[in-house]
Amino acid sequence: MFKKIAILILVLGVFTVYGQDAAKTTPTPATNEDDAKYTVVSAMINQVIQTAEGLIVEYKIDRNFKTTYIPNKFFRDKIAVRIDENNTNISPQMSIVLKNSKPHRVKLYLATKLSNMTYRYADLITDATRKKFEMDELTIEF
């Protein structure tokens, strides 16, 4: 009999605590940041070209190769983050954070001690390529 009363008191106590928490939380008006939906998409990197203006990244999404240009100012503003891995066994990849289905941030995972055709340096670039680095928003095609 004592066990039944103890269980009943515990059950009522739990429901009372959670019931009070639910009553205290009132919905707040939604702001634009609260309405934002974030999604992460991963892509395999085929080639990275380091230039004085920034990075040219060739990546593969949905069996198609695409190219994006990431200027150096995006790295300074933390829109793009380059994570250098000491492990040479990793394959280069990038994670794209989408905010309301638009590219918001990008993380590049690259191996530092790897010398092959994936990583290249370009000292001279054309004016057309230089103009592609003049952007204010991150543009990544899907």
Coordinates of N, CA and C in Angstrom, one line a residue:
M1 N 0.8 -1.2 0.0 CA 0.0 0.0 0.0 C 0.9 1.3 0.0
F2 N 1.9 1.2 0.8 CA 2.8 2.4 0.9 C 3.5 2.6 -0.5
K3 N 3.9 1.5 -1.2 CA 4.5 1.7 -2.5 C 3.6 2.3 -3.5
K4 N 2.3 2.0 -3.5 CA 1.4 2.5 -4.4 C 1.2 4.0 -4.2
I5 N 1.1 4.4 -2.9 CA 1.0 5.8 -2.6 C 2.3 6.6 -3.0
A6 N 3.4 6.0 -2.8 CA 4.7 6.7 -3.2 C 4.8 6.8 -4.7
I7 N 4.4 5.8 -5.4 CA 4.4 5.9 -6.9 C 3.4 7.0 -7.4
L8 N 2.2 7.0 -6.8 CA 1.2 8.0 -7.1 C 1.8 9.5 -6.8
I9 N 2.4 9.7 -5.7 CA 3.0 11.0 -5.4 C 4.1 11.4 -6.4
L10 N 4.9 10.4 -6.7 CA 6.0 10.7 -7.7 C 5.4 11.0 -9.1
V11 N 4.4 10.3 -9.5 CA 3.8 10.6 -10.8 C 3.2 11.9 -10.8
L12 N 2.4 12.2 -9.8 CA 1.8 13.6 -9.7 C 2.8 14.7 -9.6
G13 N 3.9 14.4 -8.9 CA 4.9 15.4 -8.8 C 5.6 15.7 -10.1
V14 N 5.9 14.7 -10.9 CA 6.5 14.9 -12.2 C 5.6 15.7 -13.1
F15 N 4.3 15.3 -13.2 CA 3.4 16.0 -14.0 C 3.2 17.4 -13.6
T16 N 3.2 17.7 -12.3 CA 3.1 19.0 -11.8 C 4.2 19.9 -12.2
V17 N 5.4 19.4 -12.1 CA 6.6 20.1 -12.5 C 6.6 20.5 -13.9
Y18 N 6.4 19.5 -14.8 CA 6.3 19.7 -16.2 C 5.2 20.6 -16.6
G19 N 4.1 20.5 -15.9 CA 2.9 21.4 -16.2 C 3.2 22.8 -15.9
Q20 N 3.9 23.1 -14.8 CA 4.3 24.5 -14.4 C 5.3 25.0 -15.4
D21 N 6.2 24.2 -15.9 CA 7.2 24.7 -16.9 C 6.5 25.1 -18.2
A22 N 5.5 24.3 -18.6 CA 4.8 24.6 -19.8 C 4.0 25.9 -19.7
A23 N 3.4 26.1 -18.5 CA 2.6 27.3 -18.3 C 3.5 28.6 -18.3
K24 N 4.8 28.4 -17.8 CA 5.7 29.6 -17.7 C 6.2 30.0 -19.1
T25 N 6.4 29.1 -20.0 CA 6.9 29.4 -21.3 C 5.8 30.0 -22.2
T26 N 6.0 31.2 -22.5 CA 5.0 31.9 -23.4 C 5.7 32.1 -24.7
P27 N 5.0 31.9 -25.8 CA 5.6 32.1 -27.1 C 6.0 33.5 -27.3
T28 N 7.2 33.7 -27.8 CA 7.8 35.0 -28.1 C 7.5 35.3 -29.6
P29 N 7.4 36.6 -29.9 CA 7.2 36.9 -31.3 C 8.4 36.5 -32.1
A30 N 8.2 35.9 -33.3 CA 9.3 35.4 -34.1 C 10.0 36.5 -34.8
T31 N 11.3 36.4 -34.8 CA 12.1 37.4 -35.6 C 12.7 36.7 -36.8
N32 N 13.3 37.4 -37.6 CA 13.9 36.9 -38.9 C 14.9 35.8 -38.6
E33 N 15.7 36.0 -37.5 CA 16.7 35.0 -37.2 C 16.0 33.7 -36.6
D34 N 14.9 33.8 -35.9 CA 14.2 32.6 -35.4 C 13.6 31.9 -36.6
D35 N 13.1 32.6 -37.6 CA 12.5 31.9 -38.7 C 13.4 31.2 -39.6
A36 N 14.7 31.5 -39.5 CA 15.7 31.0 -40.4 C 15.9 29.5 -40.2
K37 N 16.0 28.8 -41.3 CA 16.2 27.3 -41.3 C 17.5 27.0 -41.9
Y38 N 18.3 26.3 -41.1 CA 19.7 26.0 -41.5 C 19.8 24.5 -41.9
T39 N 20.6 24.3 -43.0 CA 20.8 23.0 -43.5 C 22.3 22.9 -43.9
V40 N 22.8 21.7 -43.7 CA 24.2 21.5 -44.1 C 24.3 20.5 -45.3
V41 N 25.1 20.9 -46.3 CA 25.3 20.1 -47.5 C 26.8 19.8 -47.6
S42 N 27.2 18.6 -47.8 CA 28.6 18.3 -48.0 C 28.9 18.0 -49.5
A43 N 30.1 18.4 -49.9 CA 30.5 18.2 -51.3 C 32.0 17.8 -51.3
M44 N 32.3 16.9 -52.2 CA 33.7 16.5 -52.4 C 34.4 17.5 -53.2
I45 N 35.6 17.8 -52.8 CA 36.4 18.8 -53.6 C 37.3 18.1 -54.6
N46 N 37.3 18.5 -55.8 CA 38.1 17.9 -56.8 C 39.4 18.6 -57.0
Q47 N 39.4 19.9 -56.9 CA 40.6 20.7 -57.1 C 40.5 22.0 -56.4
V48 N 41.6 22.5 -55.8 CA 41.7 23.8 -55.1 C 42.9 24.5 -55.7
I49 N 42.6 25.7 -56.2 CA 43.7 26.6 -56.8 C 43.8 27.8 -55.9
Q50 N 45.0 28.0 -55.3 CA 45.2 29.1 -54.4 C 45.8 30.2 -55.3
T51 N 45.1 31.4 -55.2 CA 45.6 32.6 -55.9 C 45.8 33.7 -54.9
A52 N 46.3 34.8 -55.4 CA 46.5 36.0 -54.5 C 45.1 36.6 -54.1
E53 N 44.1 36.4 -54.9 CA 42.8 36.9 -54.6 C 42.0 36.0 -53.7
G54 N 42.3 34.7 -53.7 CA 41.5 33.8 -52.9 C 41.6 32.4 -53.4
L55 N 40.6 31.6 -53.2 CA 40.6 30.2 -53.6 C 39.6 30.0 -54.7
I56 N 40.0 29.2 -55.7 CA 39.1 28.7 -56.7 C 38.9 27.2 -56.4
V57 N 37.7 26.8 -56.1 CA 37.3 25.5 -55.6 C 36.5 24.8 -56.7
E58 N 36.9 23.7 -57.2 CA 36.1 22.8 -58.1 C 35.6 21.7 -57.2
Y59 N 34.3 21.5 -57.2 CA 33.7 20.5 -56.3 C 32.6 19.7 -57.1
K60 N 32.2 18.6 -56.5 CA 31.3 17.7 -57.1 C 30.0 17.6 -56.3
I61 N 28.9 18.0 -56.9 CA 27.6 17.8 -56.3 C 26.6 17.2 -57.3
D62 N 26.0 16.2 -56.9 CA 25.0 15.5 -57.8 C 25.6 15.1 -59.1
R63 N 26.8 14.5 -59.0 CA 27.5 13.9 -60.2 C 27.9 15.0 -61.2
N64 N 27.9 16.3 -60.8 CA 28.3 17.4 -61.7 C 29.4 18.1 -61.0
F65 N 30.4 18.6 -61.8 CA 31.5 19.4 -61.3 C 31.1 20.9 -61.4
K66 N 31.2 21.6 -60.3 CA 30.9 23.0 -60.3 C 32.2 23.7 -59.8
T67 N 32.2 25.0 -60.1 CA 33.4 25.9 -59.6 C 32.8 27.1 -58.9
T68 N 33.5 27.4 -57.7 CA 33.1 28.5 -57.0 C 34.4 29.3 -56.6
Y69 N 34.2 30.6 -56.4 CA 35.3 31.5 -56.1 C 35.1 32.0 -54.7
I70 N 36.1 31.8 -53.9 CA 36.1 32.3 -52.5 C 37.2 33.3 -52.2
P71 N 36.8 34.6 -52.2 CA 37.8 35.6 -52.0 C 38.4 35.6 -50.6
N72 N 39.6 36.2 -50.4 CA 40.2 36.2 -49.1 C 39.5 37.0 -48.1
K73 N 38.6 37.9 -48.5 CA 37.9 38.7 -47.5 C 36.8 37.8 -46.8
F74 N 36.4 36.8 -47.5 CA 35.4 35.8 -46.8 C 36.1 35.1 -45.7
F75 N 37.4 34.8 -45.8 CA 38.1 34.1 -44.7 C 38.3 35.1 -43.6
R76 N 38.6 36.4 -43.9 CA 38.7 37.4 -42.8 C 37.4 37.6 -42.1
D77 N 36.3 37.6 -42.8 CA 35.0 37.8 -42.2 C 34.3 36.6 -41.6
K78 N 35.0 35.5 -41.7 CA 34.5 34.2 -41.1 C 33.3 33.6 -41.9
I79 N 33.1 34.1 -43.1 CA 32.1 33.5 -44.0 C 32.6 32.1 -44.5
A80 N 33.9 32.0 -44.7 CA 34.5 30.8 -45.1 C 35.6 30.5 -44.1
V81 N 35.7 29.2 -43.8 CA 36.7 28.7 -42.8 C 37.5 27.6 -43.5
R82 N 38.8 27.7 -43.4 CA 39.7 26.6 -43.9 C 40.2 25.8 -42.8
I83 N 40.0 24.5 -42.7 CA 40.5 23.7 -41.7 C 41.5 22.8 -42.3
D84 N 42.7 23.0 -41.9 CA 43.9 22.2 -42.4 C 44.1 20.9 -41.5
E85 N 44.0 19.8 -42.1 CA 44.2 18.5 -41.4 C 45.6 18.0 -41.7
N86 N 46.2 17.5 -40.6 CA 47.5 16.9 -40.8 C 47.5 15.5 -41.3
N87 N 46.3 14.9 -41.4 CA 46.1 13.6 -41.9 C 46.1 13.6 -43.4
T88 N 47.0 12.9 -44.1 CA 47.1 12.9 -45.5 C 46.1 11.9 -46.1
N89 N 45.4 11.1 -45.3 CA 44.5 10.1 -45.8 C 43.1 10.6 -46.1
I90 N 42.8 11.8 -45.7 CA 41.5 12.4 -45.8 C 41.3 12.9 -47.3
S91 N 40.1 12.8 -47.8 CA 39.8 13.4 -49.1 C 39.3 14.8 -48.8
P92 N 39.7 15.7 -49.7 CA 39.3 17.1 -49.4 C 37.8 17.2 -49.6
Q93 N 37.1 18.0 -48.8 CA 35.7 18.2 -48.8 C 35.3 19.5 -48.3
M94 N 34.1 19.9 -48.5 CA 33.6 21.1 -47.9 C 32.2 20.9 -47.4
S95 N 31.8 21.6 -46.4 CA 30.5 21.6 -45.8 C 29.9 23.0 -46.0
I96 N 28.8 23.1 -46.6 CA 28.1 24.3 -47.0 C 26.9 24.5 -46.0
V97 N 26.9 25.5 -45.3 CA 25.8 25.8 -44.4 C 24.8 26.7 -45.1
L98 N 23.6 26.2 -45.3 CA 22.6 27.0 -46.0 C 21.6 27.6 -45.0
K99 N 21.3 28.9 -45.2 CA 20.4 29.6 -44.4 C 19.2 30.0 -45.3
N100 N 18.0 29.4 -45.1 CA 16.9 29.6 -45.9 C 17.2 29.2 -47.4
S101 N 17.9 28.1 -47.6 CA 18.2 27.5 -48.9 C 19.2 28.4 -49.7
K102 N 19.9 29.3 -49.0 CA 20.9 30.1 -49.7 C 22.3 29.9 -48.9
P103 N 23.4 29.8 -49.7 CA 24.7 29.6 -49.0 C 25.0 30.7 -48.0
H104 N 25.3 30.3 -46.8 CA 25.5 31.3 -45.7 C 27.0 31.2 -45.3
R105 N 27.5 30.0 -45.0 CA 28.9 29.8 -44.6 C 29.4 28.5 -45.3
V106 N 30.8 28.4 -45.4 CA 31.4 27.2 -45.9 C 32.6 26.9 -45.1
K107 N 32.8 25.6 -44.9 CA 34.0 25.1 -44.2 C 34.7 24.2 -45.2
L108 N 36.0 24.4 -45.4 CA 36.8 23.6 -46.3 C 37.8 22.7 -45.5
Y109 N 37.7 21.4 -45.7 CA 38.6 20.5 -45.0 C 39.6 20.1 -45.9
L110 N 40.9 20.5 -45.7 CA 42.0 20.2 -46.6 C 43.2 19.6 -45.9
A111 N 43.9 18.7 -46.5 CA 45.1 18.1 -46.0 C 46.2 19.1 -46.2
T112 N 47.1 19.3 -45.3 CA 48.2 20.2 -45.4 C 49.4 19.6 -46.1
K113 N 49.7 18.3 -45.8 CA 50.9 17.7 -46.3 C 50.6 16.8 -47.5
L114 N 50.1 17.4 -48.5 CA 49.7 16.6 -49.7 C 50.1 17.3 -50.9
S115 N 50.9 16.7 -51.8 CA 51.4 17.4 -53.0 C 50.9 16.6 -54.2
N116 N 49.8 16.9 -54.7 CA 49.3 16.2 -55.9 C 48.6 17.2 -56.8
M117 N 47.8 16.8 -57.7 CA 47.1 17.6 -58.6 C 45.9 18.3 -58.0
T118 N 45.5 17.9 -56.8 CA 44.3 18.5 -56.1 C 44.6 19.9 -55.7
Y119 N 45.8 20.2 -55.2 CA 46.2 21.5 -54.7 C 47.1 22.2 -55.7
R120 N 46.8 23.4 -56.1 CA 47.7 24.1 -57.1 C 47.8 25.5 -56.6
Y121 N 48.8 26.2 -57.1 CA 49.0 27.6 -56.9 C 49.0 28.3 -58.3
A122 N 48.3 29.4 -58.4 CA 48.3 30.2 -59.6 C 48.8 31.6 -59.3
D123 N 50.0 31.9 -59.8 CA 50.6 33.3 -59.6 C 49.9 34.3 -60.4
L124 N 49.6 34.0 -61.7 CA 49.0 34.9 -62.6 C 47.6 34.4 -62.9
I125 N 46.6 35.4 -62.8 CA 45.2 35.0 -63.2 C 44.8 36.1 -64.2
T126 N 43.8 35.8 -65.0 CA 43.3 36.8 -66.0 C 42.4 37.8 -65.3
D127 N 42.1 38.9 -66.0 CA 41.2 39.9 -65.4 C 39.8 39.4 -65.3
A128 N 39.4 38.5 -66.2 CA 38.0 37.9 -66.0 C 37.9 37.1 -64.8
T129 N 39.0 36.3 -64.4 CA 39.0 35.5 -63.2 C 39.1 36.5 -62.0
R130 N 39.8 37.5 -62.1 CA 40.0 38.5 -61.0 C 38.6 39.1 -60.7
K131 N 37.8 39.4 -61.7 CA 36.5 40.0 -61.5 C 35.5 39.1 -60.8
K132 N 35.7 37.8 -61.0 CA 34.8 36.8 -60.3 C 35.0 36.8 -58.8
F133 N 36.2 37.3 -58.3 CA 36.4 37.3 -56.9 C 35.8 38.6 -56.3
E134 N 35.3 39.5 -57.1 CA 34.7 40.7 -56.5 C 33.2 40.4 -56.3
M135 N 32.9 39.9 -55.1 CA 31.6 39.6 -54.7 C 31.3 39.9 -53.3
D136 N 30.1 40.1 -52.9 CA 29.7 40.4 -51.5 C 29.0 39.2 -50.9
E137 N 28.5 38.3 -51.6 CA 27.8 37.1 -51.1 C 28.4 35.9 -51.6
L138 N 28.3 34.9 -50.7 CA 28.8 33.5 -51.1 C 27.9 32.9 -52.1
T139 N 28.5 32.5 -53.3 CA 27.7 31.9 -54.3 C 28.2 30.5 -54.6
I140 N 27.4 29.5 -54.3 CA 27.7 28.1 -54.6 C 26.5 27.5 -55.3
E141 N 26.8 26.9 -56.4 CA 25.7 26.3 -57.2 C 25.5 24.9 -56.8
F142 N 24.3 24.4 -57.0 CA 23.9 23.1 -56.7 C 23.4 22.4 -57.9

